[in-house]
C-alpha cells in the first residue's frame, strides 16, 4: 500500500490524500526510497474523539445557596491535558489546551473569559443574581490542540472543540433583616426555621426545586467579556 500526499509549495506542507494499493506483482519492483515519506496529521475530528477530562465548574458557596445581590465567585481547574495514541503504528502525543471559558448563569447573563478564575476571596470571575430562585450555572470550555509525532516538534491542530461541564445548581435567596422573638419558632415562610438548639438555625429555608421556584430571567441581562 502506498500513501498519496498532496504537497503545497506555498505552505510547504504535505496533506495526506489516502492510500493506493500496489498489485502484488509490482510490489517487488518498487524502490522504497522512491516512495513519498509517511505524513501523519491529527485533525480536529481526531481531537474530539480523545478522552479529554471535562473541567469541573465551581460556583457560589458549597452550601448551594447565596443571598440575592451577593457576589457569586466562578472558577474551574482547567490545565493542559496530554494524551497518547498511535497512528499506523507510530506513537502520537496530543495536547488539549483550554483556551476560553464561557459561563451561562441561567438568568440570561453570560461571561466569556480566557481566565479559569480562582476560589474566593478572588472575585476575578464573578456575578450576582438580582432575583430569588433556582438557577443552573453551565460552563463551556473551548479547547485547542497540538500534536507531536514520534517525539517530533509540536504542531497545531486546526480548529477547536467545546466541552460542556455538568451544571451547578444554585439557589438565590432574598433575605430581609428584621427583629424576631428568639423564644418562638419561625415558620418556613419567614425564611428561617428550627429551635434555639438547632445548629442550622441561621441557615435560611430553601425550597425544593419546582417550576414555581425557578429563578426568572434578568431583564437587564448582558454578556460580559473579561
PDB file of N, CA, C and O in Angstrom, residues 127-154:
ATOM      1  N   UNK A 127     -20.257  37.035  39.460  1.00  0.00           N
ATOM      2  CA  UNK A 127     -21.542  37.590  39.035  1.00  0.00           C
ATOM      3  C   UNK A 127     -22.421  37.711  40.275  1.00  0.00           C
ATOM      4  O   UNK A 127     -21.970  37.455  41.396  1.00  0.00           O
ATOM      5  N   UNK A 128     -23.668  38.074  40.087  1.00  0.00           N
ATOM      6  CA  UNK A 128     -24.634  38.101  41.185  1.00  0.00           C
ATOM      7  C   UNK A 128     -26.030  37.971  40.600  1.00  0.00           C
ATOM      8  O   UNK A 128     -26.254  38.261  39.415  1.00  0.00           O
ATOM      9  N   UNK A 129     -26.960  37.516  41.423  1.00  0.00           N
ATOM     10  CA  UNK A 129     -28.347  37.375  40.988  1.00  0.00           C
ATOM     11  C   UNK A 129     -29.195  38.502  41.572  1.00  0.00           C
ATOM     12  O   UNK A 129     -29.015  38.885  42.738  1.00  0.00           O
ATOM     13  N   UNK A 130     -30.115  38.988  40.774  1.00  0.00           N
ATOM     14  CA  UNK A 130     -30.986  40.083  41.207  1.00  0.00           C
ATOM     15  C   UNK A 130     -32.325  39.591  41.722  1.00  0.00           C
ATOM     16  O   UNK A 130     -33.078  40.345  42.349  1.00  0.00           O
ATOM     17  N   UNK A 131     -32.636  38.303  41.447  1.00  0.00           N
ATOM     18  CA  UNK A 131     -33.948  37.771  41.823  1.00  0.00           C
ATOM     19  C   UNK A 131     -33.791  36.423  42.527  1.00  0.00           C
ATOM     20  O   UNK A 131     -32.800  35.712  42.342  1.00  0.00           O
ATOM     21  N   UNK A 132     -34.792  36.090  43.306  1.00  0.00           N
ATOM     22  CA  UNK A 132     -34.776  34.826  44.037  1.00  0.00           C
ATOM     23  C   UNK A 132     -35.186  33.677  43.125  1.00  0.00           C
ATOM     24  O   UNK A 132     -36.029  33.826  42.240  1.00  0.00           O
ATOM     25  N   UNK A 133     -34.589  32.515  43.362  1.00  0.00           N
ATOM     26  CA  UNK A 133     -34.981  31.328  42.619  1.00  0.00           C
ATOM     27  C   UNK A 133     -33.809  30.405  42.335  1.00  0.00           C
ATOM     28  O   UNK A 133     -32.648  30.740  42.615  1.00  0.00           O
ATOM     29  N   UNK A 134     -34.137  29.241  41.799  1.00  0.00           N
ATOM     30  CA  UNK A 134     -33.113  28.252  41.421  1.00  0.00           C
ATOM     31  C   UNK A 134     -32.550  28.585  40.038  1.00  0.00           C
ATOM     32  O   UNK A 134     -33.280  28.963  39.132  1.00  0.00           O
ATOM     33  N   UNK A 135     -31.232  28.410  39.901  1.00  0.00           N
ATOM     34  CA  UNK A 135     -30.568  28.642  38.618  1.00  0.00           C
ATOM     35  C   UNK A 135     -29.556  27.527  38.346  1.00  0.00           C
ATOM     36  O   UNK A 135     -28.963  26.968  39.274  1.00  0.00           O
ATOM     37  N   UNK A 136     -29.386  27.211  37.081  1.00  0.00           N
ATOM     38  CA  UNK A 136     -28.332  26.299  36.628  1.00  0.00           C
ATOM     39  C   UNK A 136     -27.193  27.123  36.052  1.00  0.00           C
ATOM     40  O   UNK A 136     -27.415  27.943  35.141  1.00  0.00           O
ATOM     41  N   UNK A 137     -25.996  26.909  36.552  1.00  0.00           N
ATOM     42  CA  UNK A 137     -24.813  27.586  36.025  1.00  0.00           C
ATOM     43  C   UNK A 137     -24.039  26.578  35.179  1.00  0.00           C
ATOM     44  O   UNK A 137     -23.654  25.512  35.671  1.00  0.00           O
ATOM     45  N   UNK A 138     -23.829  26.911  33.916  1.00  0.00           N
ATOM     46  CA  UNK A 138     -23.202  25.967  32.991  1.00  0.00           C
ATOM     47  C   UNK A 138     -21.915  26.563  32.428  1.00  0.00           C
ATOM     48  O   UNK A 138     -21.908  27.683  31.904  1.00  0.00           O
ATOM     49  N   UNK A 139     -20.846  25.795  32.520  1.00  0.00           N
ATOM     50  CA  UNK A 139     -19.540  26.189  31.989  1.00  0.00           C
ATOM     51  C   UNK A 139     -19.275  25.418  30.699  1.00  0.00           C
ATOM     52  O   UNK A 139     -19.411  24.192  30.654  1.00  0.00           O
ATOM     53  N   UNK A 140     -18.891  26.146  29.654  1.00  0.00           N
ATOM     54  CA  UNK A 140     -18.461  25.522  28.404  1.00  0.00           C
ATOM     55  C   UNK A 140     -17.024  25.941  28.154  1.00  0.00           C
ATOM     56  O   UNK A 140     -16.720  27.133  28.058  1.00  0.00           O
ATOM     57  N   UNK A 141     -16.139  24.954  28.048  1.00  0.00           N
ATOM     58  CA  UNK A 141     -14.709  25.224  27.865  1.00  0.00           C
ATOM     59  C   UNK A 141     -14.312  24.953  26.418  1.00  0.00           C
ATOM     60  O   UNK A 141     -14.657  23.907  25.858  1.00  0.00           O
ATOM     61  N   UNK A 142     -13.607  25.900  25.817  1.00  0.00           N
ATOM     62  CA  UNK A 142     -13.090  25.737  24.462  1.00  0.00           C
ATOM     63  C   UNK A 142     -11.659  25.215  24.546  1.00  0.00           C
ATOM     64  O   UNK A 142     -10.827  25.764  25.262  1.00  0.00           O
ATOM     65  N   UNK A 143     -11.387  24.142  23.797  1.00  0.00           N
ATOM     66  CA  UNK A 143     -10.053  23.557  23.751  1.00  0.00           C
ATOM     67  C   UNK A 143      -9.465  23.689  22.350  1.00  0.00           C
ATOM     68  O   UNK A 143     -10.156  23.452  21.355  1.00  0.00           O
ATOM     69  N   UNK A 144      -8.205  24.090  22.273  1.00  0.00           N
ATOM     70  CA  UNK A 144      -7.439  23.970  21.039  1.00  0.00           C
ATOM     71  C   UNK A 144      -6.483  22.801  21.236  1.00  0.00           C
ATOM     72  O   UNK A 144      -6.363  22.263  22.339  1.00  0.00           O
ATOM     73  N   UNK A 145      -5.789  22.398  20.153  1.00  0.00           N
ATOM     74  CA  UNK A 145      -4.949  21.219  20.274  1.00  0.00           C
ATOM     75  C   UNK A 145      -3.625  21.318  19.546  1.00  0.00           C
ATOM     76  O   UNK A 145      -3.443  22.152  18.658  1.00  0.00           O
ATOM     77  N   UNK A 146      -2.711  20.474  19.955  1.00  0.00           N
ATOM     78  CA  UNK A 146      -1.421  20.302  19.289  1.00  0.00           C
ATOM     79  C   UNK A 146      -1.097  18.813  19.258  1.00  0.00           C
ATOM     80  O   UNK A 146      -1.616  18.036  20.074  1.00  0.00           O
ATOM     81  N   UNK A 147      -0.247  18.423  18.332  1.00  0.00           N
ATOM     82  CA  UNK A 147       0.161  17.022  18.278  1.00  0.00           C
ATOM     83  C   UNK A 147       1.644  16.909  17.952  1.00  0.00           C
ATOM     84  O   UNK A 147       2.240  17.793  17.330  1.00  0.00           O
ATOM     85  N   UNK A 148       2.225  15.818  18.408  1.00  0.00           N
ATOM     86  CA  UNK A 148       3.638  15.529  18.175  1.00  0.00           C
ATOM     87  C   UNK A 148       3.753  14.080  17.719  1.00  0.00           C
ATOM     88  O   UNK A 148       3.240  13.170  18.374  1.00  0.00           O
ATOM     89  N   UNK A 149       4.416  13.875  16.578  1.00  0.00           N
ATOM     90  CA  UNK A 149       4.555  12.542  16.006  1.00  0.00           C
ATOM     91  C   UNK A 149       5.916  11.956  16.363  1.00  0.00           C
ATOM     92  O   UNK A 149       6.960  12.538  16.031  1.00  0.00           O
ATOM     93  N   UNK A 150       5.875  10.846  17.073  1.00  0.00           N
ATOM     94  CA  UNK A 150       7.098  10.103  17.408  1.00  0.00           C
ATOM     95  C   UNK A 150       8.171  10.998  18.037  1.00  0.00           C
ATOM     96  O   UNK A 150       9.348  10.936  17.661  1.00  0.00           O
ATOM     97  N   UNK A 151       7.750  11.858  18.964  1.00  0.00           N
ATOM     98  CA  UNK A 151       8.708  12.709  19.664  1.00  0.00           C
ATOM     99  C   UNK A 151       9.141  13.945  18.902  1.00  0.00           C
ATOM    100  O   UNK A 151      10.032  14.677  19.354  1.00  0.00           O
ATOM    101  N   UNK A 152       8.511  14.221  17.775  1.00  0.00           N
ATOM    102  CA  UNK A 152       8.860  15.392  16.969  1.00  0.00           C
ATOM    103  C   UNK A 152       8.302  16.681  17.548  1.00  0.00           C
ATOM    104  O   UNK A 152       7.716  16.702  18.636  1.00  0.00           O
ATOM    105  N   UNK A 153       8.465  17.760  16.831  1.00  0.00           N
ATOM    106  CA  UNK A 153       8.006  19.067  17.299  1.00  0.00           C
ATOM    107  C   UNK A 153       6.486  19.110  17.383  1.00  0.00           C
ATOM    108  O   UNK A 153       5.783  18.369  16.692  1.00  0.00           O
ATOM    109  N   UNK A 154       6.010  19.996  18.231  1.00  0.00           N
ATOM    110  CA  UNK A 154       4.566  20.148  18.389  1.00  0.00           C
ATOM    111  C   UNK A 154       3.998  20.951  17.225  1.00  0.00           C
ATOM    112  O   UNK A 154       4.552  21.962  16.824  1.00  0.00           O
TER     113      UNK A 154
END
